[in-house]
Amino acid sequence: MGKQMAAKYDHLAVEKDRYQTWIEKGYFTAGDMSKTPYCVVIPPPNVTGKLHLGHAWDTTIQDILCRYKRMRGYDVLWLPGMDHAGIATQAKVDARLKEEGISRYDIGREKFLERAWDWKEEYASTIRQQWAKLGLSLDYTRERFTLDDGLSKAVRKVFVDLYNKGLIYQGERIINWDPEAKTALSNIEVEHKEIKGHMFYFKYKIVENGRELVIATTRPETMFADQAIFVHPDDDRYKDIVGMHAINPANGEALPIMADDYIDMSFGTAVMKCTPAHDPNDFALAQKYHLDMPICMNPDGTMNEMCGKYAGMDRFECRDALVKDFEAAGVVDHIEEHMHQVGHSQRTGVIVEPYLSKQWFVKMKPLAEEVLANQKIEDQKIHFVPERFEKTFTQWLENIEDWCISRQLWWGHRIPAWTNKETGEIYVGMEDPKDPENWQQDEDVLDTWFSSGLWAFSTLGWPEKTADLERYFPTDTLVTGYDIIFFWVARMAFQTRFAMHDRPFKDVLIHGLVRDNQGRKMSKSLGNGIDPMDVIQEKGADALRFFLTTNSTPGQDLRYDETKIDSSWNFINKIWNAARYVQMQVGDERPTLDTKTLSSADKWILSRRNEVLENVTKNMDRYELAMVGNELYSFVWDDFCSWYIELSKATLFSEDPKVVASTKAVLYTVLIDILKFLSPFMPFVTEEIYLDLPHDKESLNVETWPEHIDFEVTQDEIEEMQMVMSAIEAVREIKSTYNIKPGKDIAVSLRTDQNDFIALSDDAQAILTKMCHAQNEAELHSDDLLSRNIEHAVLTCAMNDLVDYKEEQTKLLKEIDRLNKEIQRASGMLKNPGFVNKAPAQKVQQEKDKLAKYQEQLALTQKQLSDVEQKL
């Protein structure tokens, strides 16, 4: 046996250097061909900084699944990796260069990329350290990065194949433009926020008749690029001016007045200015009527030379100046405050500019339709847990738009497209042109999600035919938050379907967002963010892991609550103290369980252990980690620590060596199984305890999942122990209430609700006597009796005039009131169709069982009250 366990649990001592030992010994390296493969996809963190609580949450869930599957005998591959995060990382490197007084343009593309790779190495090291602190059982021999050579080859192949099939094209379209990052964004990289703006109503004079039109806009700064004015062809107010021209007050140009039924006659003045290069709807009208599409804004959000004296101004500075000049010139009809949704870049936070730009796009409809068709095939569909998120997934695919994949960045996968300098011919291919001096490669890089979307198979060696790809693809489970179903889950679905003709994974386990204890989303602006590394330093990785994974059901948000972290820490401390007690009893030798010499208490705890094994295994397979956590918490705290350890004190000092040996063996067996149950959730403390006990394997990491223990036991024996434990609680409560010394012997009688005496076995009577100094007798020779409802019986005590029946009446009335309220609550839930039809069947049955139990207890308590009132 190892060193004696410390008297006090110290998580910092327990977790120190433990992880490094596990990695060095190769406990988490996959590749045992004799076992069934199981592969989990880890959402790769980007290399821009620290892991957040959300990442700690989903990686801990994955780690729990991986550890559980290893113990169940699977060959588990959990491959770690990181994402290059194009926009975010480039912004960080740009900021670092700015601190040095230079920009990326000063040092050029190649030197900038060297700086970016230095950043990656620095922060990749930080991320690995954070993974280690969390205790993640990753196979580091297979770690990947989205810009490594293998993944870059996969990215290029998918791009070339999509292009050759006509699914990638280059075109001028209105895209979302980030003026700070100076790059295009996809629609899902834009976060719409409601802000207070203004609706500006300006006067336009008609050239032909001098009449004034009033036209509204929220973005006056784009007026320099206006190309036409539109009205509805059926609008009687404006039919006579169609074909005329109106003067643009921003630049004096005469704009043609045109008609199209796109115009909403009920909105504003029903007259719309058309700015094709700065609005997607206006762009569609310009295509229809072959209008020019000039751009009046620079990529950095400043106004260009089209804007005259406003050139060089920031777009919002120009807006203010232009409106001020219009007011002076009498052009402003009126201005209204206007609440509207405005797109913001998720990467930089700035307001996104709709912007006409030549970009690369993926034609999405054919790819989405292929995924949707396979969602109807059971062995090809992606199963969502909870199921309701499949609807979110399919609705987005059904309404999908083409994906803008080009980004105006330097950090990322360079688009494998070249233009011939003489002929203008476009070449897209796996290999660079053979005469590079005659070709110019596209300056843009691909959207980060293009490479992340290939993660499920590119990390396994594709496009090469590798052993890992053959063995582990498609992967089994992805764990991720509902906030990136569109970003990542959907992209992996259609890119994998295209490249591999298969699903990327069989199951997607969805969790929610981590919020603060007020339910608010964590953000820098609110200052409510929590660094998981700080929590680990103070409370330990095990406490954080148990809290994160057992306090929310799949798909639901999680509120960060420090008191619940403390509760997890207290639970770990409880296990630690229980283990010290068991360690002191069993010594250095591993006790052998003999199922033929079990006492009543032994049979009860082993029955509970078998029941817990069945429930935990079932719920682990269903991803119901919160239910697993509740089950284990109750079993460890209540059944094992509060009851069996206490009961063991009645048998460990028995004169019968077989009884003592059996108790020690059961203590050891159940504790070892508790460690196995909990090791996926709290790997550090369970490993420490395991190694301090007599053990079979060199580490708990290579142990197997518990199995059912067969032994002879009847339902009567189980119910007898439940009754005895309930009797012990009742006697202790009575003694406490009536100030009777705990060590004073007391006579009790256990009877059925038909008043038949219940005789106890020798084991059970010995426990009752030892634990609460009570003797079960068929007859109580006393007129002064007190009754309590207990499990499977009614307990009556001979009180010998110690009872205050008035006080007893008050207590029974309070108990009747409590039971009536519980019956009312349970009945109400069971009458609620929303609960009965939507709640899990197990939960509904629990409420039915509770209701029956409350009703039975109420009848017995009312009978006791009647007996007491007869004595008053």
PDB file of N, CA, C and O in Angstrom, residues 18 29 75 101 245 294 372 390 522 559 589 592 601 614 660 669 679:
ATOM      1  N   ARG A  18       0.309  14.910 -11.906  1.00  0.00           N
ATOM      2  CA  ARG A  18      -0.392  13.658 -12.189  1.00  0.00           C
ATOM      3  C   ARG A  18      -0.630  13.510 -13.689  1.00  0.00           C
ATOM      4  O   ARG A  18      -0.433  12.452 -14.270  1.00  0.00           O
ATOM      5  N   THR A  29      -3.410   6.999 -25.646  1.00  0.00           N
ATOM      6  CA  THR A  29      -3.064   6.795 -27.050  1.00  0.00           C
ATOM      7  C   THR A  29      -3.922   5.691 -27.649  1.00  0.00           C
ATOM      8  O   THR A  29      -3.972   4.582 -27.121  1.00  0.00           O
ATOM      9  N   ASP A  75     -11.618   1.153 -28.039  1.00  0.00           N
ATOM     10  CA  ASP A  75     -10.382   1.790 -28.491  1.00  0.00           C
ATOM     11  C   ASP A  75     -10.723   3.238 -28.823  1.00  0.00           C
ATOM     12  O   ASP A  75     -11.222   3.534 -29.910  1.00  0.00           O
ATOM     13  N   GLY A 101       5.077  49.955 -33.212  1.00  0.00           N
ATOM     14  CA  GLY A 101       5.126  51.113 -34.091  1.00  0.00           C
ATOM     15  C   GLY A 101       5.180  50.784 -35.569  1.00  0.00           C
ATOM     16  O   GLY A 101       5.572  51.625 -36.383  1.00  0.00           O
ATOM     17  N   HIS A 245     -36.822  62.592 -63.874  1.00  0.00           N
ATOM     18  CA  HIS A 245     -35.567  62.554 -63.124  1.00  0.00           C
ATOM     19  C   HIS A 245     -35.667  63.461 -61.897  1.00  0.00           C
ATOM     20  O   HIS A 245     -36.383  64.463 -61.916  1.00  0.00           O
ATOM     21  N   PRO A 294     -21.540  51.907 -58.717  1.00  0.00           N
ATOM     22  CA  PRO A 294     -20.335  52.541 -58.159  1.00  0.00           C
ATOM     23  C   PRO A 294     -20.281  52.400 -56.622  1.00  0.00           C
ATOM     24  O   PRO A 294     -21.309  52.322 -55.956  1.00  0.00           O
ATOM     25  N   LEU A 372     -29.751  17.142 -46.308  1.00  0.00           N
ATOM     26  CA  LEU A 372     -31.150  16.999 -45.894  1.00  0.00           C
ATOM     27  C   LEU A 372     -31.726  15.659 -46.343  1.00  0.00           C
ATOM     28  O   LEU A 372     -32.494  15.029 -45.601  1.00  0.00           O
ATOM     29  N   GLU A 390     -32.296  19.214 -34.168  1.00  0.00           N
ATOM     30  CA  GLU A 390     -32.271  18.805 -35.576  1.00  0.00           C
ATOM     31  C   GLU A 390     -33.121  19.754 -36.415  1.00  0.00           C
ATOM     32  O   GLU A 390     -32.795  20.067 -37.566  1.00  0.00           O
ATOM     33  N   MET A 522     -22.047  35.854 -20.439  1.00  0.00           N
ATOM     34  CA  MET A 522     -20.777  36.394 -19.959  1.00  0.00           C
ATOM     35  C   MET A 522     -20.110  37.215 -21.058  1.00  0.00           C
ATOM     36  O   MET A 522     -20.038  36.791 -22.209  1.00  0.00           O
ATOM     37  N   ARG A 559     -25.989  28.115 -15.446  1.00  0.00           N
ATOM     38  CA  ARG A 559     -25.665  29.312 -14.653  1.00  0.00           C
ATOM     39  C   ARG A 559     -24.457  29.014 -13.763  1.00  0.00           C
ATOM     40  O   ARG A 559     -24.468  28.042 -13.010  1.00  0.00           O
ATOM     41  N   GLU A 589      -3.713  -5.169   2.373  1.00  0.00           N
ATOM     42  CA  GLU A 589      -4.111  -6.286   1.523  1.00  0.00           C
ATOM     43  C   GLU A 589      -5.502  -6.069   0.932  1.00  0.00           C
ATOM     44  O   GLU A 589      -6.420  -5.620   1.622  1.00  0.00           O
ATOM     45  N   THR A 592     -10.990  -9.917  -0.238  1.00  0.00           N
ATOM     46  CA  THR A 592     -11.751 -10.668  -1.240  1.00  0.00           C
ATOM     47  C   THR A 592     -13.202 -10.764  -0.818  1.00  0.00           C
ATOM     48  O   THR A 592     -13.514 -11.143   0.316  1.00  0.00           O
ATOM     49  N   ALA A 601     -26.871  -5.776   5.912  1.00  0.00           N
ATOM     50  CA  ALA A 601     -26.393  -4.464   5.469  1.00  0.00           C
ATOM     51  C   ALA A 601     -25.534  -4.597   4.217  1.00  0.00           C
ATOM     52  O   ALA A 601     -25.607  -3.765   3.297  1.00  0.00           O
ATOM     53  N   GLU A 614     -26.604   0.026 -13.013  1.00  0.00           N
ATOM     54  CA  GLU A 614     -27.552  -0.056 -14.129  1.00  0.00           C
ATOM     55  C   GLU A 614     -28.011   1.330 -14.564  1.00  0.00           C
ATOM     56  O   GLU A 614     -28.020   1.653 -15.762  1.00  0.00           O
ATOM     57  N   VAL A 660     -16.599  -9.602  10.116  1.00  0.00           N
ATOM     58  CA  VAL A 660     -15.631  -8.511   9.965  1.00  0.00           C
ATOM     59  C   VAL A 660     -15.024  -8.523   8.566  1.00  0.00           C
ATOM     60  O   VAL A 660     -14.930  -7.490   7.893  1.00  0.00           O
ATOM     61  N   THR A 669     -14.924  -2.998  -1.899  1.00  0.00           N
ATOM     62  CA  THR A 669     -15.512  -3.238  -3.218  1.00  0.00           C
ATOM     63  C   THR A 669     -16.363  -2.059  -3.660  1.00  0.00           C
ATOM     64  O   THR A 669     -16.255  -1.578  -4.795  1.00  0.00           O
ATOM     65  N   SER A 679     -14.556   8.415 -11.777  1.00  0.00           N
ATOM     66  CA  SER A 679     -13.286   8.779 -12.409  1.00  0.00           C
ATOM     67  C   SER A 679     -13.454   9.564 -13.708  1.00  0.00           C
ATOM     68  O   SER A 679     -12.647  10.468 -13.976  1.00  0.00           O
TER      69      SER A 679
END
